[in-house]
PDB file of C-alpha atoms in Angstrom:
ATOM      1  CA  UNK A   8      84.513  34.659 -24.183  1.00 55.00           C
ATOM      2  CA  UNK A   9      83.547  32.149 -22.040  1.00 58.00           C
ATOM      3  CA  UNK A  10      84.293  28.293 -22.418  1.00 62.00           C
ATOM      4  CA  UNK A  11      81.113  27.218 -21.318  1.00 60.00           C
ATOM      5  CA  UNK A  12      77.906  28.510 -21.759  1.00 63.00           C
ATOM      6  CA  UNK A  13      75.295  27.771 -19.182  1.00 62.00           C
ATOM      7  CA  UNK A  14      72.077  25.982 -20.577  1.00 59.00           C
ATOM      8  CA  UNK A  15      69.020  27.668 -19.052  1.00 60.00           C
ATOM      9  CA  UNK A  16      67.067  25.091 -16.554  1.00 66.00           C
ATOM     10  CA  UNK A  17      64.056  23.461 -17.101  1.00 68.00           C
ATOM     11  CA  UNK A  18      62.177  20.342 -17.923  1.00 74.00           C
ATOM     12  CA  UNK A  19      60.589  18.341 -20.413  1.00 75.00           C
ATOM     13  CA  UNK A  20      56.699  19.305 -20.175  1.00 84.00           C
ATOM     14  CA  UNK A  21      57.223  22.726 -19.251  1.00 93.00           C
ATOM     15  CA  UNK A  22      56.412  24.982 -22.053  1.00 96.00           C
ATOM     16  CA  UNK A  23      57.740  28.660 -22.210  1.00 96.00           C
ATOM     17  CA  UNK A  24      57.039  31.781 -24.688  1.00 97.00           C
ATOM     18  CA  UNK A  25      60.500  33.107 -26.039  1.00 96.00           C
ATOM     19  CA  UNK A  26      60.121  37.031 -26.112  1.00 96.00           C
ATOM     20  CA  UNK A  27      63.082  37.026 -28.087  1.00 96.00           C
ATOM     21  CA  UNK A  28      62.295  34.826 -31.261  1.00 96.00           C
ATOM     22  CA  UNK A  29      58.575  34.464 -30.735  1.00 96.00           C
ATOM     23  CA  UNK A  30      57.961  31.324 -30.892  1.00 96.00           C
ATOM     24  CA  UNK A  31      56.599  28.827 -27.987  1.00 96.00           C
ATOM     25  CA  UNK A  32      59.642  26.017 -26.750  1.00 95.00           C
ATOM     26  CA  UNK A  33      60.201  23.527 -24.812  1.00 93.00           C
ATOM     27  CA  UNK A  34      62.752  23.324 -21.872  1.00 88.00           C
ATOM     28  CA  UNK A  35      63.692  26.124 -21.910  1.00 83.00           C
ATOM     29  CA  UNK A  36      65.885  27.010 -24.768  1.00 87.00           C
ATOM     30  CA  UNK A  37      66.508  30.862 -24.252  1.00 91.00           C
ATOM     31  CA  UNK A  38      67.485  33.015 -21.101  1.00 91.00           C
ATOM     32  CA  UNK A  39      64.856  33.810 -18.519  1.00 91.00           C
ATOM     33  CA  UNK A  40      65.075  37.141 -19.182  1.00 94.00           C
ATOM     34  CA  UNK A  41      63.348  36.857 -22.592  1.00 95.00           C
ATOM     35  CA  UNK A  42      61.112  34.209 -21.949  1.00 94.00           C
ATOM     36  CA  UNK A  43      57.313  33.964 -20.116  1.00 95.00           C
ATOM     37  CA  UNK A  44      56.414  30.593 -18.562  1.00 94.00           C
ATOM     38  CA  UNK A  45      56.820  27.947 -17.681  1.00 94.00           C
ATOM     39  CA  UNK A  46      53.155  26.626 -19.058  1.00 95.00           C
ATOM     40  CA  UNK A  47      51.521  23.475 -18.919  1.00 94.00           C
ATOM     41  CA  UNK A  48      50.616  22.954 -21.924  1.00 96.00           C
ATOM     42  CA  UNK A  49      52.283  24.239 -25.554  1.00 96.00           C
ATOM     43  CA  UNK A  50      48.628  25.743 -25.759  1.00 97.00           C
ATOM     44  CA  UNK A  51      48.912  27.712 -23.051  1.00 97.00           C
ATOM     45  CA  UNK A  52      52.546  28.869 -24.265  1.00 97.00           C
ATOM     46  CA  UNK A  53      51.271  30.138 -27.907  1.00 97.00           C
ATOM     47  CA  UNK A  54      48.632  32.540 -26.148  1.00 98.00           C
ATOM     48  CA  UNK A  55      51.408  33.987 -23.640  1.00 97.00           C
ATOM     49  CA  UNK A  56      51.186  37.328 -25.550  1.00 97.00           C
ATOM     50  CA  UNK A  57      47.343  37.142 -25.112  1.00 97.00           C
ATOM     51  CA  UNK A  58      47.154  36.216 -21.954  1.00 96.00           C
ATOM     52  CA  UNK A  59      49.763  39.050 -20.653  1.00 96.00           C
ATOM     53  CA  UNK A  60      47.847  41.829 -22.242  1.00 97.00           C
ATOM     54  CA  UNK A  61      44.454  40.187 -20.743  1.00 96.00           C
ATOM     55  CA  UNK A  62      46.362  40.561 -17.385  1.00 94.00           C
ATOM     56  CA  UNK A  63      47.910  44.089 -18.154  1.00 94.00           C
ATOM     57  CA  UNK A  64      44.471  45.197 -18.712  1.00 94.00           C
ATOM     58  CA  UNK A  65      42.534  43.600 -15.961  1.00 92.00           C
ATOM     59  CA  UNK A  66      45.562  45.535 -13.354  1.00 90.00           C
ATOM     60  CA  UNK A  67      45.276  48.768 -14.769  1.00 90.00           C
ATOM     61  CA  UNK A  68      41.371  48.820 -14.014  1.00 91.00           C
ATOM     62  CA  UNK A  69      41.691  47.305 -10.766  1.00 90.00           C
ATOM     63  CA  UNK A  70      40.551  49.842  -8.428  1.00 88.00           C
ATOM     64  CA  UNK A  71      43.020  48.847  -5.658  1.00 87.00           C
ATOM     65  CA  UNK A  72      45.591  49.400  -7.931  1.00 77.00           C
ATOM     66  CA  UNK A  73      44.234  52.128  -9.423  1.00 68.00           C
ATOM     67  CA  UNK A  74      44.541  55.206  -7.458  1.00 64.00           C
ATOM     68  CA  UNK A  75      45.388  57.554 -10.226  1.00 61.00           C
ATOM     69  CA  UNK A  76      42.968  59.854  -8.997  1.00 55.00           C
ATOM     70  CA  UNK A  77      44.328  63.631 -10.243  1.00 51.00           C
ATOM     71  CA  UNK A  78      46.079  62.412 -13.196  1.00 52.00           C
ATOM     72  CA  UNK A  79      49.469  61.419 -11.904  1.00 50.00           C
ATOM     73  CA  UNK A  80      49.107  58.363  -9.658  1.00 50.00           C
ATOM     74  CA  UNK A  81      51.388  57.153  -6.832  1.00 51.00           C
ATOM     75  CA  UNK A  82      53.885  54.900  -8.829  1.00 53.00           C
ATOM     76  CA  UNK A  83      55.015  51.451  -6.501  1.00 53.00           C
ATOM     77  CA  UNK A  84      52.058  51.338  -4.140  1.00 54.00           C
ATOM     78  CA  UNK A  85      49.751  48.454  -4.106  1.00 54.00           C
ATOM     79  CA  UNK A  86      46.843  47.814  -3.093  1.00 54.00           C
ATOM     80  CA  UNK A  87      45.023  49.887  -0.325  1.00 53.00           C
ATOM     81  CA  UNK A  88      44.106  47.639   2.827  1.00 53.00           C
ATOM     82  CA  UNK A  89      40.596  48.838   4.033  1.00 50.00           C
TER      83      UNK A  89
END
């Protein structure tokens, strides 16, 4: 057990989406690895969820990323230069 537990970094004014409890904080209070941000506003911070699957969505129908043309897709590529 350790005798002293790091604090995650941030500052005041940055705003963050904790994955973990779901709930928008400010700091950050929880570990990067279940948290989104940082935001600029709280505003911004409460519509994480929303704004990842808005992003999710607009990357799978990209058509440079998309090049799942036979069904099975080349996983780890990016875009296509041309």
């Amino acid at each position: 057990m350790a005798l002293f537990k790091k604090r995650p970094e941030g500052k005041p004014g940055e705003w963050y989406y904790c994955l973990k409890h779901g709930r928008v904080e400010e700091g950050p209070e929880c570990r990067a690895a279940d948290r989104l941000g940082p935001y600029g506003t709280r505003g911004e911070a409460s519509h994480a969820m929303e704004t990842a699957r808005e992003r999710n969505e607009e990357w799978r129908t990209d058509p440079r990323w998309n090049d799942d043309v036979d069904g099975v897709g080349d996983a780890g590529e990016g875009p296509k230069a041309g």
